[in-house]
């Protein structure tokens, strides 16, 4: 058992949970101040919480709450939430799903399911709440407005397509952790998927073979994918240099380099 963060946190959730019996922290990490499944007098809930103070991480949990009604065909529902200027926390309580993360390695039987989840996500309508969430994270890593224009679009993007966020269980499959949904070009989610596949051991050709099964990739301008591949490499190299203690960032930069080389743009990260 792991304790709740503090007594104030306990009091904030008590109206929804009653007495908390058990707190189970998941094995995979979440970019939140607190994430756990709690068993309580009023049921079990998956809790995500952030400190209620201005900044990107606070904005991400607010986005996740705002987009949840529109992604419930793919993601667990938010059952209740708590926040306020004087609360100290923003807390989301999701329904609990039982499943495992997908395996992205070559030969995995999970790969068709990953493609299906991305195609289901690509079919979602862009909700009005997301119209101002322009995708701009790769903007600093291109050199012209013409290149930035390739990232623009009217698709609802997940943008954090990695094995931990694609889950399968007896009750179905889910694309979870909509912590930073944006509005942008539809091919971006399959492109993120492709880099993750290379990092999982696929050749760039194999990764693109799986990404090409995604409708959003199949309809994309190849030049747009080239621009993204170069920008993604520059981004990972920059972030990995800033955080040399994070081995996974170096691994992602290596995967991005292999993909850029495959597409004939090795100079992007040199």
Tab-separated table of C-alpha atoms in Angstrom:
chain	number	residue	atom	x	y	z
A	1	UNK	CA	0.000	0.000	0.000
A	2	UNK	CA	1.142	3.535	-0.803
A	3	UNK	CA	-0.201	6.510	1.085
A	4	UNK	CA	-2.158	9.357	-0.448
A	5	UNK	CA	-0.064	12.520	-0.888
A	6	UNK	CA	-1.400	14.377	2.145
A	7	UNK	CA	-4.394	14.791	4.414
A	8	UNK	CA	-5.760	17.681	2.345
A	9	UNK	CA	-5.791	15.399	-0.707
A	10	UNK	CA	-7.651	12.779	1.323
A	11	UNK	CA	-10.276	15.314	2.379
A	12	UNK	CA	-10.767	16.531	-1.211
A	13	UNK	CA	-11.598	13.067	-2.501
A	14	UNK	CA	-13.501	11.804	0.550
A	15	UNK	CA	-16.967	12.934	-0.739
A	16	UNK	CA	-16.433	10.699	-3.805
A	17	UNK	CA	-14.561	7.783	-2.237
A	18	UNK	CA	-15.483	7.547	1.402
A	19	UNK	CA	-12.715	5.820	3.324
A	20	UNK	CA	-9.733	4.716	1.190
A	21	UNK	CA	-8.640	1.151	1.842
A	22	UNK	CA	-5.767	0.578	-0.612
A	23	UNK	CA	-3.563	2.674	-2.920
A	24	UNK	CA	-1.804	0.882	-5.787
A	25	UNK	CA	0.799	2.768	-7.846
A	26	UNK	CA	1.067	1.471	-11.451
A	27	UNK	CA	4.398	0.140	-12.689
A	28	UNK	CA	4.596	2.565	-15.604
A	29	UNK	CA	5.203	6.206	-14.841
A	30	UNK	CA	2.854	9.105	-15.463
A	31	UNK	CA	3.838	12.752	-15.823
A	32	UNK	CA	1.735	13.760	-12.843
A	33	UNK	CA	2.400	14.547	-9.214
A	34	UNK	CA	0.278	11.534	-8.235
A	35	UNK	CA	-1.139	8.544	-10.135
A	36	UNK	CA	-2.610	5.427	-8.558
A	37	UNK	CA	-5.540	3.049	-8.429
A	38	UNK	CA	-7.405	3.416	-5.165
A	39	UNK	CA	-9.832	0.957	-3.623
A	40	UNK	CA	-12.335	2.769	-1.474
A	41	UNK	CA	-15.634	2.553	0.317
A	42	UNK	CA	-17.402	3.847	-2.815
A	43	UNK	CA	-15.499	1.839	-5.421
A	44	UNK	CA	-12.217	1.662	-7.280
A	45	UNK	CA	-10.837	4.608	-9.270
A	46	UNK	CA	-7.718	5.419	-11.230
A	47	UNK	CA	-6.584	8.794	-9.890
A	48	UNK	CA	-4.365	11.322	-11.667
A	49	UNK	CA	-3.526	14.566	-9.916
A	50	UNK	CA	-1.477	17.713	-10.481
A	51	UNK	CA	-0.654	20.649	-8.264
A	52	UNK	CA	-3.079	23.438	-9.061
A	53	UNK	CA	-0.626	26.071	-10.171
A	54	UNK	CA	0.022	27.680	-13.559
A	55	UNK	CA	2.220	25.845	-16.026
A	56	UNK	CA	2.306	23.259	-18.765
A	57	UNK	CA	1.704	20.246	-16.515
A	58	UNK	CA	-1.378	21.841	-14.997
A	59	UNK	CA	-2.603	22.724	-18.477
A	60	UNK	CA	-2.169	19.108	-19.566
A	61	UNK	CA	-4.499	17.699	-16.915
A	62	UNK	CA	-7.070	20.385	-17.715
A	63	UNK	CA	-6.894	19.403	-21.385
A	64	UNK	CA	-7.251	15.737	-20.511
A	65	UNK	CA	-10.407	16.468	-18.559
A	66	UNK	CA	-11.819	18.712	-21.287
A	67	UNK	CA	-11.236	16.205	-24.107
A	68	UNK	CA	-12.382	13.118	-22.201
A	69	UNK	CA	-16.074	13.277	-23.212
A	70	UNK	CA	-15.010	13.153	-26.866
A	71	UNK	CA	-12.571	10.213	-26.644
A	72	UNK	CA	-14.549	7.798	-24.483
A	73	UNK	CA	-14.868	5.337	-27.371
A	74	UNK	CA	-11.115	4.822	-26.912
A	75	UNK	CA	-10.280	5.960	-23.400
A	76	UNK	CA	-11.540	5.363	-19.840
A	77	UNK	CA	-14.173	7.831	-18.653
A	78	UNK	CA	-13.523	10.555	-16.103
A	79	UNK	CA	-16.041	9.746	-13.373
A	80	UNK	CA	-15.452	12.789	-11.204
A	81	UNK	CA	-12.919	15.545	-10.669
A	82	UNK	CA	-11.867	18.046	-8.027
A	83	UNK	CA	-10.176	21.385	-8.453
A	84	UNK	CA	-10.274	24.943	-7.213
A	85	UNK	CA	-8.023	27.912	-6.659
A	86	UNK	CA	-7.661	27.049	-3.005
A	87	UNK	CA	-7.705	23.258	-3.366
A	88	UNK	CA	-3.998	22.745	-3.905
A	89	UNK	CA	-4.719	19.906	-6.362
A	90	UNK	CA	-6.503	19.137	-9.608
A	91	UNK	CA	-7.695	15.543	-9.365
A	92	UNK	CA	-9.232	13.351	-12.071
A	93	UNK	CA	-10.836	10.008	-11.240
A	94	UNK	CA	-11.106	7.580	-14.163
A	95	UNK	CA	-12.894	4.278	-14.401
A	96	UNK	CA	-10.439	1.455	-13.810
A	97	UNK	CA	-9.513	-0.727	-16.777
A	98	UNK	CA	-7.710	-4.029	-16.494
A	99	UNK	CA	-5.212	-4.748	-19.220
A	100	UNK	CA	-1.628	-4.739	-20.337
A	101	UNK	CA	0.452	-2.447	-22.508
A	102	UNK	CA	0.855	-3.438	-26.141
A	103	UNK	CA	4.104	-4.989	-27.354
A	104	UNK	CA	5.627	-2.967	-30.214
A	105	UNK	CA	8.495	-5.383	-30.928
A	106	UNK	CA	8.938	-7.009	-34.350
A	107	UNK	CA	6.671	-10.012	-34.793
A	108	UNK	CA	4.303	-8.964	-32.010
A	109	UNK	CA	0.681	-9.991	-32.510
A	110	UNK	CA	-0.264	-6.635	-30.926
A	111	UNK	CA	0.809	-4.569	-33.944
A	112	UNK	CA	-2.459	-4.895	-35.907
A	113	UNK	CA	-4.322	-3.847	-32.754
A	114	UNK	CA	-2.094	-0.770	-32.439
A	115	UNK	CA	-2.915	0.171	-36.031
A	116	UNK	CA	-6.620	-0.330	-35.357
A	117	UNK	CA	-6.478	1.940	-32.303
A	118	UNK	CA	-4.739	4.670	-34.302
A	119	UNK	CA	-7.295	4.379	-37.095
A	120	UNK	CA	-10.114	4.626	-34.577
A	121	UNK	CA	-8.462	7.701	-33.090
A	122	UNK	CA	-8.082	9.246	-36.551
A	123	UNK	CA	-11.821	8.839	-37.126
A	124	UNK	CA	-12.725	11.014	-34.129
A	125	UNK	CA	-14.207	14.406	-34.871
A	126	UNK	CA	-12.276	17.456	-33.690
A	127	UNK	CA	-14.333	18.845	-30.792
A	128	UNK	CA	-14.805	22.587	-30.442
A	129	UNK	CA	-12.912	22.485	-27.139
A	130	UNK	CA	-9.746	21.510	-29.055
A	131	UNK	CA	-9.864	24.143	-31.799
A	132	UNK	CA	-7.374	26.418	-30.044
A	133	UNK	CA	-4.941	23.589	-29.187
A	134	UNK	CA	-2.721	24.058	-32.213
A	135	UNK	CA	0.052	21.507	-32.537
A	136	UNK	CA	3.290	23.505	-32.326
A	137	UNK	CA	5.783	21.358	-30.399
A	138	UNK	CA	7.840	20.646	-33.512
A	139	UNK	CA	7.715	24.258	-34.744
A	140	UNK	CA	11.090	25.274	-33.217
A	141	UNK	CA	12.810	22.478	-35.129
A	142	UNK	CA	11.958	23.594	-38.657
A	143	UNK	CA	13.309	26.593	-40.509
A	144	UNK	CA	10.359	28.092	-42.368
A	145	UNK	CA	6.648	28.782	-42.226
A	146	UNK	CA	6.282	26.543	-45.263
A	147	UNK	CA	7.605	23.622	-43.229
A	148	UNK	CA	5.510	24.503	-40.173
A	149	UNK	CA	2.421	24.464	-42.386
A	150	UNK	CA	2.842	20.713	-42.846
A	151	UNK	CA	2.029	20.227	-39.145
A	152	UNK	CA	-1.242	22.155	-39.317
A	153	UNK	CA	-4.605	20.472	-39.746
A	154	UNK	CA	-7.982	19.835	-38.209
A	155	UNK	CA	-7.435	16.387	-36.739
A	156	UNK	CA	-7.572	15.600	-33.046
A	157	UNK	CA	-4.136	14.218	-32.154
A	158	UNK	CA	-3.027	12.144	-29.176
A	159	UNK	CA	0.710	12.827	-29.809
A	160	UNK	CA	2.055	10.413	-27.146
A	161	UNK	CA	1.747	7.115	-29.004
A	162	UNK	CA	3.967	4.718	-27.071
A	163	UNK	CA	3.480	1.134	-25.819
A	164	UNK	CA	2.448	2.229	-22.315
A	165	UNK	CA	-0.450	4.243	-23.687
A	166	UNK	CA	-1.976	1.484	-25.821
A	167	UNK	CA	-3.645	-1.091	-23.599
A	168	UNK	CA	-5.550	-4.313	-24.232
A	169	UNK	CA	-7.612	-6.448	-21.879
A	170	UNK	CA	-10.574	-8.819	-21.843
A	171	UNK	CA	-12.984	-5.885	-22.098
A	172	UNK	CA	-11.351	-4.274	-25.131
A	173	UNK	CA	-8.492	-2.013	-26.163
A	174	UNK	CA	-7.786	1.586	-25.247
A	175	UNK	CA	-5.622	4.552	-26.174
A	176	UNK	CA	-5.061	6.098	-22.767
A	177	UNK	CA	-3.353	9.148	-21.254
A	178	UNK	CA	-4.725	11.981	-23.405
A	179	UNK	CA	-2.527	14.396	-21.466
A	180	UNK	CA	-1.655	16.662	-24.379
A	181	UNK	CA	-4.208	16.426	-27.190
A	182	UNK	CA	-3.748	18.915	-29.996
A	183	UNK	CA	-5.193	20.012	-33.310
A	184	UNK	CA	-2.924	19.266	-36.243
A	185	UNK	CA	-2.084	17.211	-39.308
A	186	UNK	CA	-3.518	13.701	-39.127
A	187	UNK	CA	-0.266	11.959	-40.123
A	188	UNK	CA	1.541	13.044	-36.945
A	189	UNK	CA	0.215	10.253	-34.707
A	190	UNK	CA	1.230	7.485	-37.158
A	191	UNK	CA	4.617	9.208	-37.588
A	192	UNK	CA	5.154	9.182	-33.819
A	193	UNK	CA	4.158	5.502	-33.915
A	194	UNK	CA	6.792	4.815	-36.584
A	195	UNK	CA	9.621	6.231	-34.449
A	196	UNK	CA	8.416	4.186	-31.481
A	197	UNK	CA	8.513	1.053	-33.631
A	198	UNK	CA	12.119	1.743	-34.647
A	199	UNK	CA	12.984	2.220	-30.987
A	200	UNK	CA	11.308	-1.133	-30.247
A	201	UNK	CA	13.597	-2.920	-32.709
A	202	UNK	CA	11.972	-2.550	-36.118
A	203	UNK	CA	13.926	-1.495	-39.155
A	204	UNK	CA	12.754	1.885	-40.465
A	205	UNK	CA	11.297	0.077	-43.489
A	206	UNK	CA	9.302	-2.265	-41.243
A	207	UNK	CA	8.142	0.656	-39.083
A	208	UNK	CA	6.889	2.525	-42.124
A	209	UNK	CA	5.185	-0.642	-43.332
A	210	UNK	CA	3.093	-0.715	-40.174
A	211	UNK	CA	2.534	3.060	-40.153
A	212	UNK	CA	1.325	2.874	-43.768
A	213	UNK	CA	-1.608	0.754	-42.566
A	214	UNK	CA	-2.848	3.854	-40.770
A	215	UNK	CA	-5.256	5.822	-42.943
A	216	UNK	CA	-3.792	9.137	-41.802
A	217	UNK	CA	-0.320	8.104	-42.997
A	218	UNK	CA	-1.554	6.721	-46.309
A	219	UNK	CA	-3.159	10.060	-47.164
A	220	UNK	CA	-0.153	12.191	-46.156
A	221	UNK	CA	2.192	14.133	-48.429
A	222	UNK	CA	5.575	12.320	-48.347
A	223	UNK	CA	7.291	15.701	-48.096
A	224	UNK	CA	5.326	16.428	-44.920
A	225	UNK	CA	6.557	13.162	-43.426
A	226	UNK	CA	10.147	14.080	-44.378
A	227	UNK	CA	9.815	17.459	-42.675
A	228	UNK	CA	8.385	15.831	-39.572
A	229	UNK	CA	11.117	13.166	-39.467
A	230	UNK	CA	13.811	15.848	-39.586
A	231	UNK	CA	12.072	17.990	-36.940
A	232	UNK	CA	11.493	14.994	-34.669
A	233	UNK	CA	15.164	14.083	-34.847
A	234	UNK	CA	16.248	17.623	-34.003
A	235	UNK	CA	13.815	17.686	-31.092
A	236	UNK	CA	14.998	14.396	-29.593
A	237	UNK	CA	18.652	15.308	-30.008
A	238	UNK	CA	18.087	18.654	-28.284
A	239	UNK	CA	16.092	17.187	-25.400
A	240	UNK	CA	18.485	14.255	-24.960
A	241	UNK	CA	21.388	16.694	-24.722
A	242	UNK	CA	19.544	18.637	-22.021
A	243	UNK	CA	18.834	15.463	-20.013
A	244	UNK	CA	21.868	13.191	-20.413
A	245	UNK	CA	20.761	11.068	-17.460
A	246	UNK	CA	17.596	9.956	-19.306
A	247	UNK	CA	18.662	6.933	-21.357
A	248	UNK	CA	15.287	6.598	-23.047
A	249	UNK	CA	15.710	10.022	-24.664
A	250	UNK	CA	19.062	9.005	-26.135
A	251	UNK	CA	17.412	5.814	-27.427
A	252	UNK	CA	14.616	7.807	-29.056
A	253	UNK	CA	17.157	10.165	-30.661
A	254	UNK	CA	18.953	7.121	-32.065
A	255	UNK	CA	15.680	5.750	-33.447
A	256	UNK	CA	14.798	9.124	-34.962
A	257	UNK	CA	18.232	9.276	-36.602
A	258	UNK	CA	17.778	5.814	-38.127
A	259	UNK	CA	14.399	6.844	-39.523
A	260	UNK	CA	15.745	10.118	-40.932
A	261	UNK	CA	18.631	8.219	-42.547
A	262	UNK	CA	16.147	5.813	-44.120
A	263	UNK	CA	14.228	8.728	-45.608
A	264	UNK	CA	17.418	10.240	-47.013
A	265	UNK	CA	17.699	13.197	-44.657
A	266	UNK	CA	20.626	12.233	-42.369
A	267	UNK	CA	21.878	15.819	-42.223
A	268	UNK	CA	18.839	16.777	-40.135
A	269	UNK	CA	20.490	15.981	-36.824
A	270	UNK	CA	24.168	16.324	-37.633
